[in-house]
mmCIF file of C-alpha atoms and ligand atoms in Angstrom:
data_model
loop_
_atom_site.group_PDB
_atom_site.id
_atom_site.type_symbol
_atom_site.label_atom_id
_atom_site.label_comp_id
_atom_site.label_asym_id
_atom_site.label_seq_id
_atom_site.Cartn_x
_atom_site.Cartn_y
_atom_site.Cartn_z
ATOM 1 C CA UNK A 1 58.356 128.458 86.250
ATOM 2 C CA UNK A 2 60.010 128.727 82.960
ATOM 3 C CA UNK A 3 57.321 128.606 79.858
ATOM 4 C CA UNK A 4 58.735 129.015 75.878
ATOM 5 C CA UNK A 5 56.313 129.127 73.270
ATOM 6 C CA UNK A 6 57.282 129.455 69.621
ATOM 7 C CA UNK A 7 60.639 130.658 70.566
ATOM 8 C CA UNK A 8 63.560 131.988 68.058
ATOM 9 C CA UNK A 9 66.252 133.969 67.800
ATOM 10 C CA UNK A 10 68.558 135.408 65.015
ATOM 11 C CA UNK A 11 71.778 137.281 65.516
ATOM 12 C CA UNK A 12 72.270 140.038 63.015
ATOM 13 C CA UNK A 13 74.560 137.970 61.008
ATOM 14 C CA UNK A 14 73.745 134.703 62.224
ATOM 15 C CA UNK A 15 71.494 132.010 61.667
ATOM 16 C CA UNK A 16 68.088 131.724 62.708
ATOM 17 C CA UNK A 17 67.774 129.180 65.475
ATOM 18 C CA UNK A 18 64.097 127.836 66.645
ATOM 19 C CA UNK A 19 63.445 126.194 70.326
ATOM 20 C CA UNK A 20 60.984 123.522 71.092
ATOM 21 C CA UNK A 21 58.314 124.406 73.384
ATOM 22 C CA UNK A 22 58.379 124.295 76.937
ATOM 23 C CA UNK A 23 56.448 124.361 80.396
ATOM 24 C CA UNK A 24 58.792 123.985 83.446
ATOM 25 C CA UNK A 25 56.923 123.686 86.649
ATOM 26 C CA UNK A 26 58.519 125.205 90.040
ATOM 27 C CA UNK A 27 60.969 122.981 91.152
ATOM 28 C CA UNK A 28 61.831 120.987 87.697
ATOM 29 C CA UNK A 29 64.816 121.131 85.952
ATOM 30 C CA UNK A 30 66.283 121.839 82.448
ATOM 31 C CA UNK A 31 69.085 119.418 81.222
ATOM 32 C CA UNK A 32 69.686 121.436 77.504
ATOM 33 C CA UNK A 33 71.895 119.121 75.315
ATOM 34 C CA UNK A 34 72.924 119.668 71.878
ATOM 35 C CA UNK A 35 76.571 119.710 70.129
ATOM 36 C CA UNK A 36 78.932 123.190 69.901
ATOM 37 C CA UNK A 37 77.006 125.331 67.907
ATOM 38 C CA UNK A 38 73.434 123.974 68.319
ATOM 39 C CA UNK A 39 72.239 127.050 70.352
ATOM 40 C CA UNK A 40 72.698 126.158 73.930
ATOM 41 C CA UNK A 41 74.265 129.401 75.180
ATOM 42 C CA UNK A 42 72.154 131.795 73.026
ATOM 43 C CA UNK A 43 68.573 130.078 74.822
ATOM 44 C CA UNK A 44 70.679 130.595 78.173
ATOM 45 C CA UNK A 45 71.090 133.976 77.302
ATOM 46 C CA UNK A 46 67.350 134.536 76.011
ATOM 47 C CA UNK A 47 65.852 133.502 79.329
ATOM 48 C CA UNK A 48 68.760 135.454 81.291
ATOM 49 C CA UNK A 49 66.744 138.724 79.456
ATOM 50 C CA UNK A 50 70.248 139.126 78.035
ATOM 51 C CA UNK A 51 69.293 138.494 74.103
ATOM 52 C CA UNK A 52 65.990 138.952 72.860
ATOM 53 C CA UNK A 53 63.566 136.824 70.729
ATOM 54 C CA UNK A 54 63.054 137.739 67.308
ATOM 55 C CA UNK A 55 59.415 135.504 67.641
ATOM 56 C CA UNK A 56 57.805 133.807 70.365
ATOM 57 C CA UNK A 57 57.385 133.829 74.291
ATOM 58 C CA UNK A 58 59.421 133.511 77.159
ATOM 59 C CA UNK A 59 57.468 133.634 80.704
ATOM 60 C CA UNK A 60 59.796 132.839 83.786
ATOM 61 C CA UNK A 61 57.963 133.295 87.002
ATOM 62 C CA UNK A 62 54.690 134.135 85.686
ATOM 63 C CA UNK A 63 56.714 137.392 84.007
ATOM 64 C CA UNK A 64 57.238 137.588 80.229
ATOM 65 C CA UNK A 65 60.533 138.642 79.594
ATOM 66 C CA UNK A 66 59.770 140.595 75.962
ATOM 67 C CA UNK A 67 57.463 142.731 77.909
ATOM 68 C CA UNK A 68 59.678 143.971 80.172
ATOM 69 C CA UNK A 69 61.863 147.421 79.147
ATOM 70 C CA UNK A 70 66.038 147.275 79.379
ATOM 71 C CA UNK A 71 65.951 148.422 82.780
ATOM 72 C CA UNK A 72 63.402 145.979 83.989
ATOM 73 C CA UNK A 73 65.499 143.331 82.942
ATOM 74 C CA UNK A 74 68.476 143.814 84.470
ATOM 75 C CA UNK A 75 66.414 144.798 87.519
ATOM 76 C CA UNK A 76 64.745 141.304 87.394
ATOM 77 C CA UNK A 77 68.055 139.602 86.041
ATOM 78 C CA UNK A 78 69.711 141.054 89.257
ATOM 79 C CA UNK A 79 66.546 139.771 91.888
ATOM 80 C CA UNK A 80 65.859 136.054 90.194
ATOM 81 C CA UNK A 81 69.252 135.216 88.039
ATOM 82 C CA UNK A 82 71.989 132.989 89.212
ATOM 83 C CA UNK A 83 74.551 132.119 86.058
ATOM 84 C CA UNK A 84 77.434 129.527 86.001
ATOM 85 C CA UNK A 85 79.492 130.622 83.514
ATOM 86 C CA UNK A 86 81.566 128.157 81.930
ATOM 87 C CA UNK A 87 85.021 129.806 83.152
ATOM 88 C CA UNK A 88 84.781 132.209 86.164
ATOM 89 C CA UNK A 89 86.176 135.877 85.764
ATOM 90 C CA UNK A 90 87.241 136.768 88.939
ATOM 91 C CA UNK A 91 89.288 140.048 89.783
ATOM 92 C CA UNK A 92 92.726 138.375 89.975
ATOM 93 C CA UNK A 93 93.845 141.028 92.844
ATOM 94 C CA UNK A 94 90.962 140.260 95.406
ATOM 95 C CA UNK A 95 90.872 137.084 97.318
ATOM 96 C CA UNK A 96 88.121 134.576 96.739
ATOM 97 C CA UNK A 97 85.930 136.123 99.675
ATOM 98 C CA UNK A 98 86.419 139.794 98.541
ATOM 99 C CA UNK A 99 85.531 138.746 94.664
ATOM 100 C CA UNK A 100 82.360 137.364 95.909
ATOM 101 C CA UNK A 101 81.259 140.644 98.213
ATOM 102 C CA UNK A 102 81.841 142.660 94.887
ATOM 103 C CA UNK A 103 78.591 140.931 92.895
ATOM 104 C CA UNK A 104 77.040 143.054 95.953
ATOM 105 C CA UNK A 105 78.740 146.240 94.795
ATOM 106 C CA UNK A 106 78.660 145.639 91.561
ATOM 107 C CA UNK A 107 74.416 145.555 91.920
ATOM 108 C CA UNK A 108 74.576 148.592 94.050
ATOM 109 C CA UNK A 109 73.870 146.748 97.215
ATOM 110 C CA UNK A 110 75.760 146.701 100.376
ATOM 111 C CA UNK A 111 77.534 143.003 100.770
ATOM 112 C CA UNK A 112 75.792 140.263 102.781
ATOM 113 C CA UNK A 113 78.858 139.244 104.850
ATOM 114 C CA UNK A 114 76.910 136.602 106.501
ATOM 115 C CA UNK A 115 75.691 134.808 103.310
ATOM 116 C CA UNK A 116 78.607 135.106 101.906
ATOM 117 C CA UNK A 117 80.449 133.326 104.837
ATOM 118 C CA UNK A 118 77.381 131.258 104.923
ATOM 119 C CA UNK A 119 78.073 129.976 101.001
ATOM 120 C CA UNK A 120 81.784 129.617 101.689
ATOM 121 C CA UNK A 121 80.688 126.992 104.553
ATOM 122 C CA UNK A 122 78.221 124.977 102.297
ATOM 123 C CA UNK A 123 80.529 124.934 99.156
ATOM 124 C CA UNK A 124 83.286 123.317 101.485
ATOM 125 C CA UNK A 125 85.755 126.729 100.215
ATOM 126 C CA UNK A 126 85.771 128.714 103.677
ATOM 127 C CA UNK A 127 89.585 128.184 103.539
ATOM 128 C CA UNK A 128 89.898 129.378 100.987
ATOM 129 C CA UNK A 129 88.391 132.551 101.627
ATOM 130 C CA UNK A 130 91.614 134.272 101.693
ATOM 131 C CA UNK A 131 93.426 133.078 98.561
ATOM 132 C CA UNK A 132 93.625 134.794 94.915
ATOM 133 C CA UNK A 133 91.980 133.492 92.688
ATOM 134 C CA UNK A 134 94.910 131.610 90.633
ATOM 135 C CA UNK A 135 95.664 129.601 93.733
ATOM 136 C CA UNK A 136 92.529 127.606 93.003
ATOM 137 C CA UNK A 137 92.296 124.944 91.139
ATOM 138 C CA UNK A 138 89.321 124.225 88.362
ATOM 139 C CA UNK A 139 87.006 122.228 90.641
ATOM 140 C CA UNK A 140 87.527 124.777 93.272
ATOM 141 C CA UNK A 141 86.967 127.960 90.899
ATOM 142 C CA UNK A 142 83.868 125.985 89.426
ATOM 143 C CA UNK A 143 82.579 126.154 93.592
ATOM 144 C CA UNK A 144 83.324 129.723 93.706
ATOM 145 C CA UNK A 145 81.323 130.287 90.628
ATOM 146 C CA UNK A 146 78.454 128.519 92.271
ATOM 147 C CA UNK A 147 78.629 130.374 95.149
ATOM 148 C CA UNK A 148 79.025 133.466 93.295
ATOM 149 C CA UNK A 149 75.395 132.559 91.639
ATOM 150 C CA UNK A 150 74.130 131.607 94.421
ATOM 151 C CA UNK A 151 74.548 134.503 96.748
ATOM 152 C CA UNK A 152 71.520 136.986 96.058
ATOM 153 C CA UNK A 153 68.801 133.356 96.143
ATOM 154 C CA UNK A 154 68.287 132.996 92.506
ATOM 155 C CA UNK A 155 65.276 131.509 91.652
ATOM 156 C CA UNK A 156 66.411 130.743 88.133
ATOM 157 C CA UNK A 157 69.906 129.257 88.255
ATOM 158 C CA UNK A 158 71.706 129.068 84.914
ATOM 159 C CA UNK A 159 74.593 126.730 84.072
ATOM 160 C CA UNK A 160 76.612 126.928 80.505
ATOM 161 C CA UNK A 161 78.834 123.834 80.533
ATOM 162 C CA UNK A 162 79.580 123.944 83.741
ATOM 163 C CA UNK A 163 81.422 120.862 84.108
ATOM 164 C CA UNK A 164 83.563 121.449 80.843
ATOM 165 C CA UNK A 165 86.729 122.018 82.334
ATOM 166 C CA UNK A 166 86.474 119.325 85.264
ATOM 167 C CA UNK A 167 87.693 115.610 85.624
ATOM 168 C CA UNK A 168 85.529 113.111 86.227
ATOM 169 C CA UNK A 169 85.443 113.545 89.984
ATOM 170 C CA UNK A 170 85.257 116.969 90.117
ATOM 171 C CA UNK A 171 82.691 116.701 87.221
ATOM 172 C CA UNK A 172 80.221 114.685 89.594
ATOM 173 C CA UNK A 173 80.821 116.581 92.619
ATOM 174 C CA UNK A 174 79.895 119.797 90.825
ATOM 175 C CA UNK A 175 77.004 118.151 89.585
ATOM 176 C CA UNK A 176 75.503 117.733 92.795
ATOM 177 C CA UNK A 177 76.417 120.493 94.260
ATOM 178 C CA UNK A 178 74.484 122.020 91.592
ATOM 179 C CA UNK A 179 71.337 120.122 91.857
ATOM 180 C CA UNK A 180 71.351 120.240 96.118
ATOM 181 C CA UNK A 181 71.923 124.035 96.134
ATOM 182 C CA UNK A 182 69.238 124.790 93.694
ATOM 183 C CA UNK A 183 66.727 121.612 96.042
ATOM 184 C CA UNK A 184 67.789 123.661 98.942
ATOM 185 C CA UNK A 185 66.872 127.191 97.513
ATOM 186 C CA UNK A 186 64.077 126.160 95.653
ATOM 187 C CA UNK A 187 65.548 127.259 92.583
ATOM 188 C CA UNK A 188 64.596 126.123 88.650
ATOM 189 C CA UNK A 189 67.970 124.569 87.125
ATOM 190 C CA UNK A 190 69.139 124.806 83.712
ATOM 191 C CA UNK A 191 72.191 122.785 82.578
ATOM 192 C CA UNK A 192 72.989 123.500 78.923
ATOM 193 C CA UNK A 193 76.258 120.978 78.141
ATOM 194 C CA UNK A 194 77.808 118.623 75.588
ATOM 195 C CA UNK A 195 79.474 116.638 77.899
ATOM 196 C CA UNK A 196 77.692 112.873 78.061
ATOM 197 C CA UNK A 197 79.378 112.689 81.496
ATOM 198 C CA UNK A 198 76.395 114.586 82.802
ATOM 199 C CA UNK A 199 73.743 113.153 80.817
ATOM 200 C CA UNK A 200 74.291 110.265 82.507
ATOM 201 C CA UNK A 201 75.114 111.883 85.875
ATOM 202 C CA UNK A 202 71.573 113.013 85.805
ATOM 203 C CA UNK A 203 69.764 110.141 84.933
ATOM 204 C CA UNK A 204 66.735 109.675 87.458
ATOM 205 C CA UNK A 205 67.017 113.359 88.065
ATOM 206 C CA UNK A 206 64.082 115.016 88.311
ATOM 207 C CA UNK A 207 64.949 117.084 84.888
ATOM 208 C CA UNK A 208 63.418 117.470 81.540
ATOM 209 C CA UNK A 209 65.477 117.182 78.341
ATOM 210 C CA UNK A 210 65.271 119.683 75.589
ATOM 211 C CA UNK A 211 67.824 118.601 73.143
ATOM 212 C CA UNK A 212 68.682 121.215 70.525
ATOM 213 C CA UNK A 213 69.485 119.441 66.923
ATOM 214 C CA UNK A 214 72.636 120.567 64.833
ATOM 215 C CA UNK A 215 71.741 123.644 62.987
ATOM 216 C CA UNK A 216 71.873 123.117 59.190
ATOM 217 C CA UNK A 217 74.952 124.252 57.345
ATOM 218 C CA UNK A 218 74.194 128.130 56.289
ATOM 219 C CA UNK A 219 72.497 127.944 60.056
ATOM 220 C CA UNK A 220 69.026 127.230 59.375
ATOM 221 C CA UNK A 221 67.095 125.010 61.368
HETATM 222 P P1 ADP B 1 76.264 126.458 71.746
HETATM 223 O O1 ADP B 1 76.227 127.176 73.061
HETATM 224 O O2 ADP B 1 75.314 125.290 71.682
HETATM 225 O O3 ADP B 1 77.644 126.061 71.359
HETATM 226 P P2 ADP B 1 75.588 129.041 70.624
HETATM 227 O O4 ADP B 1 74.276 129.405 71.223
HETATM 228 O O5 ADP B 1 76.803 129.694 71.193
HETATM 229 O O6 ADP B 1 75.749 127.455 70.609
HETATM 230 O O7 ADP B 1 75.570 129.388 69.074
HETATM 231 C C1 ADP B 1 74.499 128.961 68.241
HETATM 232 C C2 ADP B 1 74.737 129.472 66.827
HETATM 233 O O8 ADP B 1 74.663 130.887 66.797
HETATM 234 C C3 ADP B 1 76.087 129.124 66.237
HETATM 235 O O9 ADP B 1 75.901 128.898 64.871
HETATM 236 C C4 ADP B 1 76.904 130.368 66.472
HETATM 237 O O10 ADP B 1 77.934 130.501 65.530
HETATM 238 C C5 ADP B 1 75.863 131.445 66.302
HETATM 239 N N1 ADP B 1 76.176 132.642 67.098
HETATM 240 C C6 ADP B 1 76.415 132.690 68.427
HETATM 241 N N2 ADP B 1 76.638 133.941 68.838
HETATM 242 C C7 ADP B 1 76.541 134.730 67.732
HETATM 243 C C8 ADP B 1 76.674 136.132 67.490
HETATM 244 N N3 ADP B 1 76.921 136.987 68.473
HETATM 245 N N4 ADP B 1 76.505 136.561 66.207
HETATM 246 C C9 ADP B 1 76.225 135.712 65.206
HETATM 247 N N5 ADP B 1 76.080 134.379 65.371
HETATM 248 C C10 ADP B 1 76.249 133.887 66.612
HETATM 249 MG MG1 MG B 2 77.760 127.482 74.424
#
């Protein structure tokens, strides 16, 4: 599902930061560790098609992402990408259900009312359907930000520290929410976090480890 060979990127002003290689099969997991700084979010973004490398491969699906033009990648970001983001924007004048039928508009696509309704149901939030977004509290927003990534069937879903903000209850239950929504959809899951909370939430998991080591001072690695 997800395959990285000699991968590396460098930011225009930035350091150069190398990832070990990788073969993910359909079905297995990602749990990326590494402190603040080690690169976590940047190899989200490079197999999100957002950044790309400066060497290497990427292949997710059987499709290599450096081969594909702009357009194709946001046209295959928008059919196979779900991302957690660490803090959810959300349009603070729509309620929760209306913010999550705009991903719809926002691709061009008319909204799915029934999956939506259908997500609101599994992630435990349908009453809270009709509330604004700062009526929620973190564990709840962190739901809606599932379901949010969730809603078009990723088959990639990516999460940047997406327990970060949580206690230790809601920390857990957002961890397996995670991992049953992506068993249920069949989707590859990618954790990048520093929080040891989840390393050892996801012991026995069926997930690799790539753990990213502190880049050098000046940034090399
Ligand atoms: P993490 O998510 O593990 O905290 P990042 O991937 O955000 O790490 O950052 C990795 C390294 O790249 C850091 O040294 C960071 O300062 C640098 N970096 C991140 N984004 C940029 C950018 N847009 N321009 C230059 N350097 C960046
Ligand atoms: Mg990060």
């Amino acid at each position: 599902m997800i395959e990285l060979q000699g991968l590396s990127h460098r930011y225009a002003t930035g350091p150069e930061i190398r990832f070990a290689d990788l073969a993910l099969a359909p079905g297995e997991g990602l749990l990326l560790r590494g402190t603040s700084g080690s690169g976590k979010s940047t190899l989200l973004a490079l197999l999100a098609g957002l950044l790309s490398a400066s060497s290497g491969r990427i292949v997710v699906g059987g499709i290599e992402l450096g081969g594909l033009s702009a357009r194709q990648r946001d046209a295959w970001r928008g059919a196979n990408l779900g991302f957690v983001p660490q803090r959810l924007h959300l349009s603070a004048a729509l309620s929760v259900g209306d913010n999550l039928g705009l991903s719809y508009a926002a691709a061009g696509l008319p909204v799915d009312a029934a999956r939506v309704d259908e997500l609101l149901q599994r992630l435990g939030l349908a009453e809270l359907a009709h509330r604004k977004p700062h009526q929620l509290s973190l564990g709840q927003a962190q739901r809606v930000a599932l379901a949010r990534a969730l809603l078009r069937r990723p088959r990639l879903l990516l999460a940047d520290e997406p327990t970060a903000n949580l206690d230790d209850e809601a920390c857990a239950a957002g961890l397996s929410l995670l991992q049953q929504a992506a068993a249920e959809q069949g989707a590859c899951l990618v954790i990048a976090t520093h929080d040891s909370r989840v390393v050892q939430a996801l012991e026995g998991a069926r997930m690799h480890l790539m753990a990213l080591p502190r880049l050098a001072a000046g940034g090399a690695r």
